[in-house]
Short mmCIF file of C-alpha atoms in Angstrom, two decimals:
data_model
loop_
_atom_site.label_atom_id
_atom_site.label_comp_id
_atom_site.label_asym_id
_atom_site.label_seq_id
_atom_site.Cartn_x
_atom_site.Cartn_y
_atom_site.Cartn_z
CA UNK A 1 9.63 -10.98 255.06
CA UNK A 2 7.46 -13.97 256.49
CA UNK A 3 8.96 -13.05 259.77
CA UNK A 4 7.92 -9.56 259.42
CA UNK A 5 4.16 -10.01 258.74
CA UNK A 6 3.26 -13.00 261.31
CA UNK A 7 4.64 -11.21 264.07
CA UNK A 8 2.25 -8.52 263.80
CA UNK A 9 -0.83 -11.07 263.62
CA UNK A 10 0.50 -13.13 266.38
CA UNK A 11 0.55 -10.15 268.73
CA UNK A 12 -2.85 -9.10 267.71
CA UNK A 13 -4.04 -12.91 268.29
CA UNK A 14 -2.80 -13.17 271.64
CA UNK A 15 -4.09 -9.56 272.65
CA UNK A 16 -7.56 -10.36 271.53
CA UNK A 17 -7.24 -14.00 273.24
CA UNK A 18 -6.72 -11.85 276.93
CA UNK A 19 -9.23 -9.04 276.02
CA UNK A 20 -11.41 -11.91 275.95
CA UNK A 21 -10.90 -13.64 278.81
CA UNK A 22 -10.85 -10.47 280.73
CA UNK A 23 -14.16 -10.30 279.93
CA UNK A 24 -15.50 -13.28 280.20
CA UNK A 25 -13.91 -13.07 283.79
CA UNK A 26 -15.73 -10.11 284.76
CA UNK A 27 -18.93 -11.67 283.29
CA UNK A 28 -18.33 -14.43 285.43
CA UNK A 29 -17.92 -11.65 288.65
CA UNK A 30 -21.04 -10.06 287.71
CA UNK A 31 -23.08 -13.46 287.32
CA UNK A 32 -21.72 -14.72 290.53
CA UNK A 33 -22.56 -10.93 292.59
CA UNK A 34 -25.98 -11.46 291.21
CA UNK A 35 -25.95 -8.70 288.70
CA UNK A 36 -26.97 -8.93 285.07
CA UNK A 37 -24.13 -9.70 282.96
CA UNK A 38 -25.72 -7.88 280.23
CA UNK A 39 -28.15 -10.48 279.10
CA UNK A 40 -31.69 -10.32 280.01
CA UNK A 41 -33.37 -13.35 281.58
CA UNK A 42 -34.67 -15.38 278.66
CA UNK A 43 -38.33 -15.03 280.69
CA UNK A 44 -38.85 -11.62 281.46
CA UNK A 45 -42.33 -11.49 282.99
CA UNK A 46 -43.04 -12.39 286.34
CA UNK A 47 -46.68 -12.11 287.35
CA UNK A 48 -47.26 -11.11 291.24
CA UNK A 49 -50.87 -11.39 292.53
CA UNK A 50 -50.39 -9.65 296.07
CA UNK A 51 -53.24 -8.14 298.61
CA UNK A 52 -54.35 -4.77 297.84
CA UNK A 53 -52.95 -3.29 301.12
CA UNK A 54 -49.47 -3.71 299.37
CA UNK A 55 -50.59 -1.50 296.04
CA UNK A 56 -52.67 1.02 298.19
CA UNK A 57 -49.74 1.79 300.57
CA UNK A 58 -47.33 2.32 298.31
CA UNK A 59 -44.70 -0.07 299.19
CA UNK A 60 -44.96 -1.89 295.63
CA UNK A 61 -44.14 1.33 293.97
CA UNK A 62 -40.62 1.62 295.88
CA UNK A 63 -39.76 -2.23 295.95
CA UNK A 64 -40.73 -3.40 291.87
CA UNK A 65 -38.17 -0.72 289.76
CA UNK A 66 -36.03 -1.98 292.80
CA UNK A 67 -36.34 -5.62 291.83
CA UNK A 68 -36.42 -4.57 287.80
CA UNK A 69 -33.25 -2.69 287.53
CA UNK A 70 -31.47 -5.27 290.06
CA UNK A 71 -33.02 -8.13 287.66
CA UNK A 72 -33.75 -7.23 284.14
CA UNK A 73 -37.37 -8.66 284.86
CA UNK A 74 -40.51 -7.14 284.47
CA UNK A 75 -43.20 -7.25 286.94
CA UNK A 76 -47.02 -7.84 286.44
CA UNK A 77 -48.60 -6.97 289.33
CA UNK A 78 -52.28 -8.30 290.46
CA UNK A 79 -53.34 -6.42 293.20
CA UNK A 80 -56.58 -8.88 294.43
CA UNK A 81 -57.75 -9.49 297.97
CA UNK A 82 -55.90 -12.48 299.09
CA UNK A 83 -57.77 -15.23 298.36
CA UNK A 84 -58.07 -13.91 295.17
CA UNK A 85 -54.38 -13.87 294.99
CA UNK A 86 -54.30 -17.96 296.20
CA UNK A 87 -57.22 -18.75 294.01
CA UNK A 88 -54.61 -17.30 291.11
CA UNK A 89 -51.78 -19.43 293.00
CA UNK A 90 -53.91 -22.97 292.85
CA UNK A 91 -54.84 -22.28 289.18
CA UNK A 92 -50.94 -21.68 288.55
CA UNK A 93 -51.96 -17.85 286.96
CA UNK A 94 -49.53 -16.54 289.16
CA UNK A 95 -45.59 -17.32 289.11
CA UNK A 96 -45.06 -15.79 293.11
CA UNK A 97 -47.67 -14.56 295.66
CA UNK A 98 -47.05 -11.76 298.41
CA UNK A 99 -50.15 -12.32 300.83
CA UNK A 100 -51.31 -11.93 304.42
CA UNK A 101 -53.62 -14.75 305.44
CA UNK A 102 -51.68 -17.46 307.14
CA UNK A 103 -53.79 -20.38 307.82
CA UNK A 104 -55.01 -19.80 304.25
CA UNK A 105 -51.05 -19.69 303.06
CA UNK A 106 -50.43 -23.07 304.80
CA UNK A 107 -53.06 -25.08 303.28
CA UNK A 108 -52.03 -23.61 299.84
CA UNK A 109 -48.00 -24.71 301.10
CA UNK A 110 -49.27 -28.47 302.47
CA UNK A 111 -51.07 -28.67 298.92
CA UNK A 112 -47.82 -28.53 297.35
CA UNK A 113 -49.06 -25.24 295.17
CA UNK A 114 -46.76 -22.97 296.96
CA UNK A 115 -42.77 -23.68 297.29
CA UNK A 116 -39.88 -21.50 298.92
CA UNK A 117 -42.70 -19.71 301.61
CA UNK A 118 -40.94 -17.00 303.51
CA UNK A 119 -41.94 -14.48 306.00
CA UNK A 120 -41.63 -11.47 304.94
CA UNK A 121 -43.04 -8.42 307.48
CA UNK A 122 -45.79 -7.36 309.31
CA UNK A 123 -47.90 -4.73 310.44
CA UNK A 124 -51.13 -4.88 312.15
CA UNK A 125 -55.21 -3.96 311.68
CA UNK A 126 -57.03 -1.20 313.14
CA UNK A 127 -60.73 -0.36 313.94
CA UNK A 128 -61.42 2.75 312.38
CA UNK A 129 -64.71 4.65 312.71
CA UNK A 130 -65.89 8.21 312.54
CA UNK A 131 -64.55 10.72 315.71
CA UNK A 132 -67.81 10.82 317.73
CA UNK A 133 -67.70 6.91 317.80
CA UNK A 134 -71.40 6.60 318.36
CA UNK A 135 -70.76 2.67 319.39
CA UNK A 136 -67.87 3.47 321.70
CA UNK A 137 -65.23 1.26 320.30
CA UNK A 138 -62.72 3.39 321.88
CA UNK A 139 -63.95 1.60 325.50
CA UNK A 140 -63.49 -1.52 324.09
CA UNK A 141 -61.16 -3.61 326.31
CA UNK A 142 -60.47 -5.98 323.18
CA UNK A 143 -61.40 -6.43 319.63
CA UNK A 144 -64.09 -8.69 320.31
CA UNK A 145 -65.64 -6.85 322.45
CA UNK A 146 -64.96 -3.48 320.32
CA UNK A 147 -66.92 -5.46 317.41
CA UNK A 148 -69.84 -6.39 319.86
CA UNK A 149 -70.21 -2.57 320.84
CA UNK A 150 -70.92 -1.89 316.79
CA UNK A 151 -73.11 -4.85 316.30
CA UNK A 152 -75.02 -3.68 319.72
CA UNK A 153 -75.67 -0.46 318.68
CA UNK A 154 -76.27 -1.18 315.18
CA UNK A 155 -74.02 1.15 314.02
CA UNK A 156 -72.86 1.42 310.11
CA UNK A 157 -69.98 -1.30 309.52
CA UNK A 158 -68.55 -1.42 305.79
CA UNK A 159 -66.77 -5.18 305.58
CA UNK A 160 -64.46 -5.59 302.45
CA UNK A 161 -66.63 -8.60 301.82
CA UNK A 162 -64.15 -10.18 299.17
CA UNK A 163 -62.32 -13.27 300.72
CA UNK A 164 -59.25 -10.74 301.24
CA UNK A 165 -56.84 -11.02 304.36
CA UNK A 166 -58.43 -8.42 305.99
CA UNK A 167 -62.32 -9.91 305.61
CA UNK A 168 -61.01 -13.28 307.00
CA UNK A 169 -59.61 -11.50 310.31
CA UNK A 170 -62.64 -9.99 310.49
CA UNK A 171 -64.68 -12.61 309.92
CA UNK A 172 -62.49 -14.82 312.67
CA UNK A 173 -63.25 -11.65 315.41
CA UNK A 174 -66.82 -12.11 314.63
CA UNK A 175 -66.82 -15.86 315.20
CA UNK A 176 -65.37 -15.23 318.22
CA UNK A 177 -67.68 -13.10 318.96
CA UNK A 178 -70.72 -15.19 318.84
CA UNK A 179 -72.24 -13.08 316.07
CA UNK A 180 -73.14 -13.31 312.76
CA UNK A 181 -73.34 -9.52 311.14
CA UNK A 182 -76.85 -8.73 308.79
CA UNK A 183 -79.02 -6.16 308.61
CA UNK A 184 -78.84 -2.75 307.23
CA UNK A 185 -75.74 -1.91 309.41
CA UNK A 186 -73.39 -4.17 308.23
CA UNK A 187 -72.58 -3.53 304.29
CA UNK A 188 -70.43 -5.73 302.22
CA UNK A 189 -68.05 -3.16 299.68
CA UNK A 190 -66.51 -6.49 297.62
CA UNK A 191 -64.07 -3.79 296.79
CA UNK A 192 -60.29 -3.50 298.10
CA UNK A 193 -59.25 -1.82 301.21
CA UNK A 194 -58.48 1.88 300.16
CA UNK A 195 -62.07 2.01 298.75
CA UNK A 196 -63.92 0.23 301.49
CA UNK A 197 -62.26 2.91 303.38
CA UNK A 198 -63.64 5.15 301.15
CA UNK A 199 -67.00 3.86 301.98
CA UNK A 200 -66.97 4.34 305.03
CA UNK A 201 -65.96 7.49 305.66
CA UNK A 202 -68.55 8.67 303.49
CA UNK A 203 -71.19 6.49 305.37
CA UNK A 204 -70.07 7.19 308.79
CA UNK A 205 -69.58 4.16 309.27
CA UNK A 206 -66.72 1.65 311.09
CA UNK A 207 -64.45 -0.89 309.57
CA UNK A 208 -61.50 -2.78 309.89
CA UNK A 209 -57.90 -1.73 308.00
CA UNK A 210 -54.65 -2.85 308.26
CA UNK A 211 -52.49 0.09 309.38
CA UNK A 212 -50.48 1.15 306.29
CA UNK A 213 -53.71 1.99 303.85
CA UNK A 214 -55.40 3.51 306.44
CA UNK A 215 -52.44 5.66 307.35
CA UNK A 216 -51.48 6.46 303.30
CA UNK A 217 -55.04 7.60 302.65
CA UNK A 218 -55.82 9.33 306.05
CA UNK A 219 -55.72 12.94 305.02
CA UNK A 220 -59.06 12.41 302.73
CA UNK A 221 -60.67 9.99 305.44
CA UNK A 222 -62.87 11.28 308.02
CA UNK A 223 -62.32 8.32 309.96
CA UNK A 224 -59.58 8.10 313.01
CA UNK A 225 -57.91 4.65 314.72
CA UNK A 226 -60.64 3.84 317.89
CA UNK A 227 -58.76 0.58 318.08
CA UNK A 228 -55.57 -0.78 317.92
CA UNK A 229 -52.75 -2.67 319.89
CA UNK A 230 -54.45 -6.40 320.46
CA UNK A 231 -52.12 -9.05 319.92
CA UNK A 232 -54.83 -10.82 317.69
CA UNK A 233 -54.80 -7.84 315.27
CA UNK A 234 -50.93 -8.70 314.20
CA UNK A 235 -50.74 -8.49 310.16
CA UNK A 236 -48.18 -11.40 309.06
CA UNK A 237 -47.18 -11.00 305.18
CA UNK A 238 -45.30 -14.21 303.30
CA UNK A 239 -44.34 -14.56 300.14
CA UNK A 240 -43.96 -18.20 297.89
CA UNK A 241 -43.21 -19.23 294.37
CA UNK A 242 -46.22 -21.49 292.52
CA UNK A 243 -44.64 -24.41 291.99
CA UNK A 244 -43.25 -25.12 288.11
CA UNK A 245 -43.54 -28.79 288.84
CA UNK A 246 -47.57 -28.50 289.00
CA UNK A 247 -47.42 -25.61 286.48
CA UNK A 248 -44.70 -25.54 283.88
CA UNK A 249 -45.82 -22.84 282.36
CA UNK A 250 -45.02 -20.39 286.17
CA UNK A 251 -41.86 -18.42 285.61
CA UNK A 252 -39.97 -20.69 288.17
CA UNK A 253 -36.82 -18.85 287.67
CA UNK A 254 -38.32 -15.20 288.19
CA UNK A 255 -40.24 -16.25 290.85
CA UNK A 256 -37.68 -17.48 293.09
CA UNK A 257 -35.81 -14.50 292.02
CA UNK A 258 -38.33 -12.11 293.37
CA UNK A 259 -38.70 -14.68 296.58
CA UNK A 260 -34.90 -13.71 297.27
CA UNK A 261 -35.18 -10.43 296.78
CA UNK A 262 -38.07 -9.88 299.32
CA UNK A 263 -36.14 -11.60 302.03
CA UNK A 264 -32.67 -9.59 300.93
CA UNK A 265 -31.14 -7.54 303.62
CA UNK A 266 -31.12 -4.65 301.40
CA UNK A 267 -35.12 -5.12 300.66
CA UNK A 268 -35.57 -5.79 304.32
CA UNK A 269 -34.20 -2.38 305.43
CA UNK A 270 -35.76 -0.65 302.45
CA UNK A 271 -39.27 -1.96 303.83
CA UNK A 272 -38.75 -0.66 307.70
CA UNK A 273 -37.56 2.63 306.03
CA UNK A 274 -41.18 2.65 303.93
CA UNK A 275 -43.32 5.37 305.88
CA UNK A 276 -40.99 6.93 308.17
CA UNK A 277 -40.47 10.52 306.22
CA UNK A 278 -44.04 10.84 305.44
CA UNK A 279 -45.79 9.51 308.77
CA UNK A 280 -43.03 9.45 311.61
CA UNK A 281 -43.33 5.76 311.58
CA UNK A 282 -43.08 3.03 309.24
CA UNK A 283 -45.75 1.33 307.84
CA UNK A 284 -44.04 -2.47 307.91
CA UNK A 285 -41.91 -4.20 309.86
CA UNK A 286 -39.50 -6.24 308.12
CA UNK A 287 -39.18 -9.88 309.63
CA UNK A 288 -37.12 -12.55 307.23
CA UNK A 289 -35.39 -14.91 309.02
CA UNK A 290 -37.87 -14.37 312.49
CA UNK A 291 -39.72 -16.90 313.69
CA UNK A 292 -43.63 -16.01 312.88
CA UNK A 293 -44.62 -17.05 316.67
CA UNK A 294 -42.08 -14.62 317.98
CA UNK A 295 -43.81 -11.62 316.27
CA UNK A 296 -45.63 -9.29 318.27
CA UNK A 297 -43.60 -10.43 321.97
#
């Protein structure tokens, strides 16, 4: 009789005991593949303060649900110019950055602020204006010299004016230059790029744009590319964690998380797709694992 019943249970035991480790095996497959193995990260919010060009363009809306489904995090993104975005960074109110100013990257890296700094992609800035061109950018036999034709002829230029990516390449070409822009023809918008654009198509007027905003709001500018191609027009995007040890509060883990996934073959190929069925071209270049001085050869 004894016999009879603790058979039963001892078969039961030891086909629960291998359900079990199947499981936990497969866990263990899924952990290692980096997929969720059903638990969500204990963390779930990841704040990303990026440039506007990156919201404007579009590219955020196919690359976050990527990064959330693959993840289980949740992404809140701050769409600043980008020293807005480092400003953020230093005051450890951010937990990653995705930004395009390089020298203003570095110092924020050499501070110790930003860890695990990768390139990214690129694209590259434009001079845009209205199709008469009353200053004749479209002569211009560089950017300098396609900024001194505006300033020259006093002609309408709307600057972002907010400490962005964008303003501090333009304010570099007007250094370089020799001038420094005031008077009624130069207006500051202290807005992001797909308003200034905005601005000056309505005014007439010229400004500069990287490539992808200017080419996902085109169809209700009344502004066309004068100038483009110049090697100091290049658009270099990198993307860091803020570093826990300065500020434990930063979501260390979904940082880096997001930090892998930029640089991810399968992100990488996902961003040199971005653009191509809507404007016959994409609108970044994907370039993790390139050498930054090697860009634009």
């Amino acid at each position: 009789m004894f016999k009879r019943i603790i058979t039963p249970v001892l078969t039961l035991l030891l086909v629960l005991m291998l359900i079990a480790g199947c499981s936990s095996r497969t866990a263990q497959k899924e952990a290692k593949q980096g997929q969720p193995a059903g638990e969500k990260p204990q963390k779930q919010d990841v704040i990303l303060a990026t440039t506007t060009s990156t919201q404007d363009s579009g590219l955020l809306d196919v690359l976050i649900p990527e990064f959330e489904k693959k993840t289980g995090y949740k992404v809140k993104t701050i769409a600043v110019g980008t020293g807005q975005a480092l400003e953020m960074g230093k005051k450890g109110e951010a937990d990653v950055l995705l930004v395009h100013a390089p020298k203003s990257e570095k110092e924020l890296v050499n501070s110790g602020v930003g860890i695990n700094y990768r390139l990214v992609m690129h694209n590259d800035f434009v001079v845009v204006g209205p199709e008469n061109d009353p200053a004749g950018v479209k002569s211009a036999r560089s950017t300098v010299e396609a900024f001194k034709k505006i300033a020259q002829t006093h002609s309408t230029f709307v600057s972002r004016g907010d400490e962005s990516g964008t303003h501090k390449k333009e304010k570099e070409i007007w250094k370089e230059a020799g001038i420094t822009p005031s008077g009624k023809w130069y207006q500051e918008a202290g807005t992001g790029m797909g308003n200034t654009l905005n601005i000056a198509s309505e005014k007439g007027g010229y400004t500069l744009s990287d490539r992808a905003t200017y080419l996902a709001n085109q169809k209700h500018l009344k502004l066309k590319i004068l100038y483009e191609g110049d090697k100091t027009l290049l658009n270099i995007y990198h993307v860091m964690q803020v570093n826990p040890q300065k500020f434990s509060k930063v979501n260390a883990e979904g940082a880096r998380a997001f930090v892998d996934f930029m640089v991810s073959p399968e992100t990488q190929q996902l961003i040199g797709k971005f653009g191509v069925d809507k404007y016959g071209q994409p609108l970044f270049f994907p370039d993790a694992g390139k050498k930054e001085e090697d860009l634009g050869k």
